[in-house]
Coordinates of C-alpha atoms in Angstrom, one line a residue:
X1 CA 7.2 68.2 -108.8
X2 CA 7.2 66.8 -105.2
X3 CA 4.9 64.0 -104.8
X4 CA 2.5 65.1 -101.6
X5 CA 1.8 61.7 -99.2
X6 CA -1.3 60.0 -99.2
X7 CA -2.8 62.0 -96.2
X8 CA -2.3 65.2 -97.2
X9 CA -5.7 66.0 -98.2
X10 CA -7.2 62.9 -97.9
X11 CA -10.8 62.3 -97.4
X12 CA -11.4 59.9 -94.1
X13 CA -14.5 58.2 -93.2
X14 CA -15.4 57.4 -89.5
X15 CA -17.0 54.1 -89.4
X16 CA -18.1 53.0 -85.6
X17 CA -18.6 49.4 -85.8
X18 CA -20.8 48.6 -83.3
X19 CA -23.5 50.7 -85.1
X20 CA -22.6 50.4 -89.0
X21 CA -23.8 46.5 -89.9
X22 CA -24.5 43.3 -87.9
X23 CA -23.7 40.0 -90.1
X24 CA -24.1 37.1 -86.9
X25 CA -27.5 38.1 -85.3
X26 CA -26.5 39.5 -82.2
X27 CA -27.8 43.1 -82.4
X28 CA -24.1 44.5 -82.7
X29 CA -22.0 45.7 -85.7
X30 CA -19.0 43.8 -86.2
X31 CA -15.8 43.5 -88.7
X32 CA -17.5 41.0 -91.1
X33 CA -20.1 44.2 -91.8
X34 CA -17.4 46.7 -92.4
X35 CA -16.0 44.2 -94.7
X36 CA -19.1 43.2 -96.2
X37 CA -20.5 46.6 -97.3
X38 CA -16.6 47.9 -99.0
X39 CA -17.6 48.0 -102.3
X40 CA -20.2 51.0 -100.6
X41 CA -17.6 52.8 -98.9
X42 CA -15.3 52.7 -102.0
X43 CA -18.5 54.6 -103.8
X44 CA -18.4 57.4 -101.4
X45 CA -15.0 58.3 -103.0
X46 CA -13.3 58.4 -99.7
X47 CA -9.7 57.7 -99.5
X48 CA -9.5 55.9 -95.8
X49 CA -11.4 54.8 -93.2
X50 CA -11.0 55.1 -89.4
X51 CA -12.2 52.5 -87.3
X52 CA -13.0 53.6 -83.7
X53 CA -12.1 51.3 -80.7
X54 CA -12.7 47.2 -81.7
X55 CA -10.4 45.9 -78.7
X56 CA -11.1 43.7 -76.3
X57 CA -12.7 45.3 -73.6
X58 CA -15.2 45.8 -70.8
X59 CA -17.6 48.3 -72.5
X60 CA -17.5 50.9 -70.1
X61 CA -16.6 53.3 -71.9
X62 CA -17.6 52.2 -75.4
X63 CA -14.0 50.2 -76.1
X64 CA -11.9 53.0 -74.9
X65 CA -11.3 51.0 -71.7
X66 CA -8.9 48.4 -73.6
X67 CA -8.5 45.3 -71.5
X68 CA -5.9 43.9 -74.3
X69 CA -4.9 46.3 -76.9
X70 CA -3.8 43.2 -79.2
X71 CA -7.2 41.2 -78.9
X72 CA -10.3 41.5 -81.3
X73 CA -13.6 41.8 -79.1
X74 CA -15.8 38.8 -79.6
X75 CA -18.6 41.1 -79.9
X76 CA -17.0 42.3 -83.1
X77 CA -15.3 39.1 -84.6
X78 CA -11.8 38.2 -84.1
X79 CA -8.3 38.7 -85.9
X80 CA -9.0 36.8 -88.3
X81 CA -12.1 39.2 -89.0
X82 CA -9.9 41.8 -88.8
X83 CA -7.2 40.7 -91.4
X84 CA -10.1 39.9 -93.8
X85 CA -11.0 44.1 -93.4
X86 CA -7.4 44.9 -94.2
X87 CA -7.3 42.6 -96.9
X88 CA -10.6 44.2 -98.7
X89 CA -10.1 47.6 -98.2
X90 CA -6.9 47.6 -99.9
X91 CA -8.4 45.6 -102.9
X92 CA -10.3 48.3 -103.1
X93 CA -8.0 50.9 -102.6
X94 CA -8.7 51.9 -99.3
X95 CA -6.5 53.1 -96.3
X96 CA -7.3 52.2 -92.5
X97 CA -6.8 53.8 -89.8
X98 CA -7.4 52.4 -86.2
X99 CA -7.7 54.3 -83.1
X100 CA -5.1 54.2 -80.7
X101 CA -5.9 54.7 -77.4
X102 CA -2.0 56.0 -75.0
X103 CA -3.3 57.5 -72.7
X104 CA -5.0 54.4 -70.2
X105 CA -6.3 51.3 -70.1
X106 CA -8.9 49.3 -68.6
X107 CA -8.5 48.6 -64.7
X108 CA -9.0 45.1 -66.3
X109 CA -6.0 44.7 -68.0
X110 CA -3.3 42.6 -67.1
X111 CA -0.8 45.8 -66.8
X112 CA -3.0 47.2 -63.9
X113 CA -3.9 43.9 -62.8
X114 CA 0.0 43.6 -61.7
X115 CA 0.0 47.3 -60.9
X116 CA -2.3 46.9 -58.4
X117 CA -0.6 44.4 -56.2
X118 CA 1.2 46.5 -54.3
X119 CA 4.1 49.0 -54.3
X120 CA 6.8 46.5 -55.0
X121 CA 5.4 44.9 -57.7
X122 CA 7.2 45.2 -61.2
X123 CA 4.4 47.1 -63.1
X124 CA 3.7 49.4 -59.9
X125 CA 5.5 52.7 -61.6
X126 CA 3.9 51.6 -64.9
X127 CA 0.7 53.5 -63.9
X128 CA 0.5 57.0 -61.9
X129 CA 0.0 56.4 -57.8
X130 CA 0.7 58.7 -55.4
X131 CA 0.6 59.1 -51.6
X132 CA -2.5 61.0 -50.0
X133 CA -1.6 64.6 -49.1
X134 CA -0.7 65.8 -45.7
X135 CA -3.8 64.9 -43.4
X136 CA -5.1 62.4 -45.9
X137 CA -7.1 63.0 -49.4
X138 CA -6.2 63.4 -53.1
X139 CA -2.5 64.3 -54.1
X140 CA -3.9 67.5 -55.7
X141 CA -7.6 69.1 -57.2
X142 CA -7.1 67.4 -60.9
X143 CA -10.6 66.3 -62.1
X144 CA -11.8 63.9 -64.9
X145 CA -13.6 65.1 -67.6
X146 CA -17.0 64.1 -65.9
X147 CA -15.9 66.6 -63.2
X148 CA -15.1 64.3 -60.2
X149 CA -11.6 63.7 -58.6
X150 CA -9.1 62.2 -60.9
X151 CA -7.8 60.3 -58.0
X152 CA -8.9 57.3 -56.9
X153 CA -7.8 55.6 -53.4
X154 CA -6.9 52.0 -53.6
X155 CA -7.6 50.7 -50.1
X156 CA -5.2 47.7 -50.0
X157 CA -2.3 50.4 -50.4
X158 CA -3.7 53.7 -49.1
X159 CA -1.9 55.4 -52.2
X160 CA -3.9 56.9 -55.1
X161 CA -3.8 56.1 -58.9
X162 CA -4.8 58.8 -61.9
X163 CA -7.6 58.0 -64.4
X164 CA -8.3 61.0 -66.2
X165 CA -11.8 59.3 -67.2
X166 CA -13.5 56.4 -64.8
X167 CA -11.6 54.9 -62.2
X168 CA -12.2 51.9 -64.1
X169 CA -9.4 53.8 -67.0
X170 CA -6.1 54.1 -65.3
X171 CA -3.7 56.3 -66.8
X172 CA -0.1 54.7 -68.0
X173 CA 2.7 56.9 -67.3
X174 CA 4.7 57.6 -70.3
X175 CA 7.4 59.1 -68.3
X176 CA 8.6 55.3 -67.9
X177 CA 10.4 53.7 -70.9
X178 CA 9.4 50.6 -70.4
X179 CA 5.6 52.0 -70.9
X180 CA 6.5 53.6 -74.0
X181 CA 7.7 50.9 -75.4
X182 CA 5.4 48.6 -74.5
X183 CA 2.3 51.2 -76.4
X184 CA 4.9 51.3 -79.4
X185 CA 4.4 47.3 -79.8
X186 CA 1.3 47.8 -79.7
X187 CA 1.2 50.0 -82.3
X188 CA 3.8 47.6 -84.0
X189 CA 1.4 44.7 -83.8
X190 CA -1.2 46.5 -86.2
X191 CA 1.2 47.9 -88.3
X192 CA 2.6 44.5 -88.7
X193 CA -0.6 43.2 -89.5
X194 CA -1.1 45.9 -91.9
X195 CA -3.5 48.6 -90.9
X196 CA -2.5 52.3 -92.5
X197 CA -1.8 54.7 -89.7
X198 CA -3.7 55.9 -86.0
X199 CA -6.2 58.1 -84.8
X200 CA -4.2 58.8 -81.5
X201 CA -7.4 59.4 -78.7
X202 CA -6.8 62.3 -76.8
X203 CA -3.2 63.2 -77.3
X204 CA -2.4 65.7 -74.9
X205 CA -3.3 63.5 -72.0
X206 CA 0.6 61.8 -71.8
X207 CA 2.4 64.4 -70.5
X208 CA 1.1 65.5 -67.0
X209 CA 3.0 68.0 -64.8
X210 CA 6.0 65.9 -63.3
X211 CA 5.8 68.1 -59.9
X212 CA 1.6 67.7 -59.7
X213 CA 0.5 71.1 -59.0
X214 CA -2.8 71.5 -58.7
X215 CA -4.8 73.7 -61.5
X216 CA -5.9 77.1 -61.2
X217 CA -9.2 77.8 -61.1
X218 CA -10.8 79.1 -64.5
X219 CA -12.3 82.2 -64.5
X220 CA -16.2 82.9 -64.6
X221 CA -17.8 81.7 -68.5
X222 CA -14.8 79.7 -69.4
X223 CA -15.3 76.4 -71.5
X224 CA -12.5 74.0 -71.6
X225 CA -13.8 72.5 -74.5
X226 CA -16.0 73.4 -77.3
X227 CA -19.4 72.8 -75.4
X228 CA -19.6 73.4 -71.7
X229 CA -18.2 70.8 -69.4
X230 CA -19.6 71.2 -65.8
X231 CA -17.3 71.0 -63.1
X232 CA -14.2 70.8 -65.5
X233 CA -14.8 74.0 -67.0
X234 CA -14.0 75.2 -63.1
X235 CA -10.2 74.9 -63.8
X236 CA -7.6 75.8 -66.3
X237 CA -6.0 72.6 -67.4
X238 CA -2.7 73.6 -67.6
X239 CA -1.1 70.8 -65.2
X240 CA -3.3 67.6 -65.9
X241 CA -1.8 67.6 -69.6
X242 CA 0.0 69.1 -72.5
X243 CA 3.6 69.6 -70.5
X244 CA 6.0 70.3 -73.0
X245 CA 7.5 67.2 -73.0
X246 CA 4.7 65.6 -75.0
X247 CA 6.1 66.8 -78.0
X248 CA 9.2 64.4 -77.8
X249 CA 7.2 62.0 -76.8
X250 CA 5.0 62.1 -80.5
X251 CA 8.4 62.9 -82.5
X252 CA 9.4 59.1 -80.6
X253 CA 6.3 57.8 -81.5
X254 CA 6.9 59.8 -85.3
X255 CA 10.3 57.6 -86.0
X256 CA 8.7 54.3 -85.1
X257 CA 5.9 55.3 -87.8
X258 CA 8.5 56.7 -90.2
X259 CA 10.4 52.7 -90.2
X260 CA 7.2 51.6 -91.7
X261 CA 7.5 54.1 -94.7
X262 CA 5.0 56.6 -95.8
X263 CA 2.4 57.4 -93.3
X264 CA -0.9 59.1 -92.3
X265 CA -2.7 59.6 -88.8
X266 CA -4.6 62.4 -87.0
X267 CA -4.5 63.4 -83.0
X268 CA -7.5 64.1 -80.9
X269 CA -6.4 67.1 -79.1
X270 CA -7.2 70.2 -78.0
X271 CA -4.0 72.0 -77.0
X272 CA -4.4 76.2 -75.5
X273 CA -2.0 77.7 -77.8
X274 CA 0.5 75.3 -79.3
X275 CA -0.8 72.2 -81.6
X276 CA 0.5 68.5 -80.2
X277 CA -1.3 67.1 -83.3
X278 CA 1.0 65.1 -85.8
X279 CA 1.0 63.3 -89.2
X280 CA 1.5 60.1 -88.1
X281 CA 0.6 56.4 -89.6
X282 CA 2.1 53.5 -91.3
X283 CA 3.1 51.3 -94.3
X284 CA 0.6 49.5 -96.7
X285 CA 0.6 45.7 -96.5
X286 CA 1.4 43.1 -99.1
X287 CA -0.3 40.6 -97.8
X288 CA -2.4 38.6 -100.1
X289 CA -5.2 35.6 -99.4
X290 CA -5.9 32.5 -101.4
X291 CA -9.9 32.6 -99.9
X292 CA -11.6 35.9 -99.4
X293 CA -15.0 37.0 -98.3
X294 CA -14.9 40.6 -100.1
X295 CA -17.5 41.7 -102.3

């Protein structure tokens, strides 16, 4: 009989650690709580748990705006904190799951930092700018999600970068190797370190059309999501995301999970016809600790 992974079928619990326990006094959920309250979760009879967004960041948009994808926030511990989670929830016969987050990054972090500088610079094509139009204004009518202009001008160069969020969450563009494989160390780093698989955040987002057309506009009572959206439910999102070539880019992503041996993640998405969602995780780990805080 063929054995079935560990996913397939599992039961995951979302934990969001800013709100689940705070063990230093400051008001805000941390690591150290996840940690402390395992032998809880391993009662519920789940088989994982998914952490949302514990990255450094700015908070703008709730740690989706990473400023170092590789860096515990202080407001929820450090790596140290972290390693300690892994190390407990596998004692007690738990999976994790992180999110990972491909799409952007904070305008904070060093990549855009060094984007920013100019045309030239090294990291300029690492990010999405483009020349105004004709006449001056937006290279086309994309919108964020909170319905305003995906484009933002950047007054020292007069060009325009794409943040489908805030202007303070640049989007990476994937179509550059060297940004692909910079996300897949990423990805690396906590594999490395031990963690179980991803939650990829908002998967259809990396592959944009490559010419820009603008989208065409939605007709009357449409909903581009499951609730209605405001202005974005005024266009058909069929340029701003899920180009075909998204697909190679997750079966990419799908090797450098398979190195790691068997594997488990889930995809936010919300693709019009075809699925861009994929199985997708990573290998246990074997590390061990001579001093441990779990319960």
């Amino acid at each position: 009989m063929t054995e079935h992974p560990w996913w397939d079928g599992a039961v995951i619990y979302h934990v969001y650690p800013r709100s689940f326990l705070d063990t230093d006094g400051d008001g805000v959920g941390d690591l150290g709580g996840i940690t402390r309250r395992m032998p809880y979760l391993t009662s519920l009879g789940i088989d994982a748990l998914w952490l949302s967004p514990f990255f450094s960041s700015p908070m703008e948009d709730f740690g989706y705006d990473i400023r170092d994808h590789t860096a515990v926030d202080p407001l929820f511990g450090n790596l140290a904190d972290f390693d300690e989670l892994i190390r407990c929830a596998h004692d007690h016969g738990l999976r994790v799951l992180i999110d990972f987050v491909p799409n952007h990054t904070s305008s904070e972090h060093a990549w855009f930092r060094e984007s920013r500088k100019g045309p030239g610079n090294r990291l300029r094509d690492w990010y999405v700018w483009r020349d105004p139009v004709s006449g001056g204004g937006p290279p086309n009518n994309w919108v964020t999600l909170f319905g305003e202009s995906a484009w933002t001008r950047d007054t020292a160069s007069g060009q325009y970068y794409l943040h489908s969020f805030l202007p303070s969450m640049p989007d990476l563009d994937w179509r550059n190797p060297a940004v692909r494989n910079a996300m897949f160390g990423v990805a690396r780093f906590w594999l490395d370190r031990g963690v179980d698989g991803f939650r990829v955040d908002c998967a259809p987002l990396l592959a944009k059309d490559p010419h820009m057309r603008d989208n065409p506009p939605a007709p009357a009572e449409f909903t581009a999501h499951h609730r209605p959206m405001g202005a974005y439910d005024g266009q058909q999102h069929i340029h701003d995301q899920g180009h075909p070539d998204v697909h190679e880019m997750y079966r990419e992503f799908r090797g450098l999970l398979d190195s790691y041996g068997e594997a488990g993640a889930s995809a936010s998405a919300w693709a019009r016809s075809t699925s861009t969602t994929g199985r997708s995780g990573a290998a246990t780990s074997d590390a061990t600790s001579t001093s441990s805080t779990c319960p």
